[in-house]
Amino acid sequence: MPNIILALETSCDETSAAIIQEGILQSNVVATQIIHQNFGGVVPELASRAHQQKIIPVIQQALTNAKVSLQALSAIAFTQGPGLLGALIVGNAFAKGLAFAQNIPLIAVHHMKAHVWANFIEPPFPSFPFLCLTVSGGHTQLVFVKSYKQMKIIGQTQDDAVGEAYDKIARMLHFPYPGGKIIDAYAQKGDPKRFSFSMAQMPYLDFSFSGIKTAVLYFLQKETKKNKDFIAQHICDLCASIQHTIVQMLLQKLEKAVGITKLTSIALAGGVAANQGLRKELQALAKKKGWKIFIPQFAFCTDNAAMVARAAHDQFLAKDFCNYQATPLPRMPF
Ligand code: KG4
Ligand code: ZN
């Protein structure tokens, strides 16, 4: 019998289910909760309720797309954390109920490790060991990856995550939530050297993105006092300059990490890996330095159950199962 796993992802504002068979992805359904757009950020209570509404149709669609029945499943996987408690509870409870009803094993997956594992959904795969820069709305991490069992965070943000900084700056520029990708789009048409913002100097391999947020805020306040249309008149150059600063902050630390670890296989993960500026500047740097770059397709960078399924596949082979006492862990240790 082939091993077939159903994986659920409900850590934030995406309700997602995926089916993986013998390590090959069969389906990946993602329902994005648009309700949060009205509030300028994810509202935890609303996220939890939306997961409750969407989880059954999303699972049904994932089973249908993969042409798999519930009875054929070998295990159920779910994101145990980190994430929003009320959101994690939905996937956790549903996975337990389904595993109990089918009498099959339960697999608890770490959301941030799954982001790294998105690099193993489709070839080419990075060879071990490699460095992964995980950049999302909730995290910014440099991870030393020896194997699924041996991953170590060697640098991380001490305040805002890079995606969070993007979204907060986007709000200052009057873009709707989540505005990271809108900044990215305008940045393509602007001059990245037009405005300069100072970069936080953090020790070791750590990051800080709260400084650039404040720098942009003060700069916009000063300029809009002189000219109320400043933002609209300079939107492309503003976005390009902000994006260039953020990307340089990421790449400087990555270069430092390569210097320390001597690893030259570099993977990207997380929603901000979709950023065109980051992709372009990383590819240019990699060419100069002779690094090998791995970037999952966009659908596997933002939150999705395919990455949870791929991580669960390795856990299944290692018989790394959990019991029914596994509770959601909003601050799950790495
Ligand atoms: O990984 P993800 O889907 O969810 C979390 O686990 O956080 O990442 C979402 C984040 C948001 O902050 C969003 O604005 C950002 O990724 N993002 C981008 C781009 N596309 C998504 N940021 C910059 N440029 C983009 N093209
Ligand atoms: Zn995520």
Tab-separated table of N, CA, C and O and ligand atoms in Angstrom, residues 111 115 136-138 163 166-167 178 180-181 184 270-272 274-275 301-303, ligand 1:
chain	number	residue	atom	x	y	z
A	111	HIS	N	5.653	24.681	11.662
A	111	HIS	CA	5.362	25.551	10.509
A	111	HIS	C	6.634	26.107	9.857
A	111	HIS	O	6.743	26.137	8.616
A	115	HIS	N	8.228	25.481	6.082
A	115	HIS	CA	8.614	26.508	5.090
A	115	HIS	C	9.943	26.121	4.437
A	115	HIS	O	10.098	26.221	3.215
A	136	SER	N	9.104	35.744	6.101
A	136	SER	CA	7.640	35.718	6.011
A	136	SER	C	7.046	36.886	6.791
A	136	SER	O	7.764	37.780	7.240
A	137	GLY	N	5.720	36.845	6.949
A	137	GLY	CA	5.048	37.899	7.689
A	137	GLY	C	5.284	37.782	9.187
A	137	GLY	O	5.146	38.754	9.928
A	138	GLY	N	5.643	36.594	9.634
A	138	GLY	CA	5.828	36.382	11.072
A	138	GLY	C	7.263	36.117	11.481
A	138	GLY	O	7.595	36.219	12.670
A	163	GLY	N	8.330	40.682	6.460
A	163	GLY	CA	7.012	40.843	5.828
A	163	GLY	C	6.128	41.813	6.617
A	163	GLY	O	5.379	42.612	6.039
A	166	TYR	N	7.279	45.248	5.799
A	166	TYR	CA	6.743	45.595	4.485
A	166	TYR	C	5.283	46.043	4.608
A	166	TYR	O	4.872	47.059	4.050
A	167	ASP	N	4.489	45.242	5.315
A	167	ASP	CA	3.050	45.536	5.400
A	167	ASP	C	2.777	46.823	6.179
A	167	ASP	O	1.857	47.576	5.854
A	178	PRO	N	-2.558	42.844	2.579
A	178	PRO	CA	-1.129	42.983	2.881
A	178	PRO	C	-0.406	43.671	1.722
A	178	PRO	O	-0.523	43.258	0.578
A	180	GLY	N	2.895	44.227	1.052
A	180	GLY	CA	4.268	43.888	0.636
A	180	GLY	C	4.406	43.775	-0.868
A	180	GLY	O	5.303	44.363	-1.479
A	181	LYS	N	3.487	43.045	-1.473
A	181	LYS	CA	3.626	42.817	-2.914
A	181	LYS	C	3.317	44.076	-3.730
A	181	LYS	O	3.781	44.209	-4.863
A	184	ASP	N	6.483	45.989	-3.824
A	184	ASP	CA	7.341	45.279	-4.788
A	184	ASP	C	6.989	45.694	-6.226
A	184	ASP	O	7.880	45.984	-7.035
A	270	GLY	N	9.298	31.176	2.536
A	270	GLY	CA	8.411	32.177	3.133
A	270	GLY	C	7.834	33.125	2.092
A	270	GLY	O	8.350	33.238	0.969
A	271	GLY	N	6.755	33.812	2.475
A	271	GLY	CA	6.010	34.667	1.549
A	271	GLY	C	6.843	35.752	0.888
A	271	GLY	O	6.624	36.086	-0.283
A	272	VAL	N	7.814	36.315	1.606
A	272	VAL	CA	8.610	37.404	1.046
A	272	VAL	C	9.594	36.879	-0.014
A	272	VAL	O	10.170	37.652	-0.779
A	274	ALA	N	8.731	35.694	-2.551
A	274	ALA	CA	8.101	36.068	-3.825
A	274	ALA	C	8.611	37.423	-4.312
A	274	ALA	O	8.385	37.800	-5.454
A	275	ASN	N	9.294	38.151	-3.440
A	275	ASN	CA	9.712	39.516	-3.768
A	275	ASN	C	10.693	39.542	-4.943
A	275	ASN	O	11.764	38.931	-4.893
A	301	CYS	N	5.772	29.176	-1.383
A	301	CYS	CA	6.475	30.136	-0.509
A	301	CYS	C	5.519	30.707	0.528
A	301	CYS	O	5.835	30.761	1.714
A	302	THR	N	4.335	31.141	0.094
A	302	THR	CA	3.351	31.651	1.049
A	302	THR	C	2.756	30.455	1.804
A	302	THR	O	2.992	29.312	1.431
A	303	ASP	N	1.991	30.723	2.852
A	303	ASP	CA	1.492	29.615	3.675
A	303	ASP	C	0.655	28.642	2.843
A	303	ASP	O	-0.250	29.054	2.102
B	1	KG4	O1	4.740	33.174	4.507
B	1	KG4	P1	3.533	34.057	4.451
B	1	KG4	O2	2.488	33.747	3.419
B	1	KG4	O3	2.775	34.078	5.791
B	1	KG4	C1	3.404	34.044	7.031
B	1	KG4	O4	3.684	32.934	7.530
B	1	KG4	O5	3.678	35.146	7.516
B	1	KG4	O6	4.089	35.543	4.237
B	1	KG4	C2	3.212	36.628	4.115
B	1	KG4	C3	4.045	37.898	4.014
B	1	KG4	C4	3.211	39.154	4.097
B	1	KG4	O7	3.825	40.037	5.001
B	1	KG4	C5	3.252	39.711	2.664
B	1	KG4	O8	3.126	41.109	2.596
B	1	KG4	C6	4.613	39.267	2.237
B	1	KG4	O9	4.737	37.941	2.741
B	1	KG4	N1	4.782	39.264	0.773
B	1	KG4	C7	5.637	40.079	0.113
B	1	KG4	C8	5.495	39.792	-1.251
B	1	KG4	N2	4.527	38.815	-1.400
B	1	KG4	C9	4.108	38.497	-0.140
B	1	KG4	N3	6.503	40.986	0.580
B	1	KG4	C10	7.259	41.627	-0.329
B	1	KG4	N4	7.178	41.434	-1.656
B	1	KG4	C11	6.321	40.512	-2.162
B	1	KG4	N5	6.262	40.320	-3.488
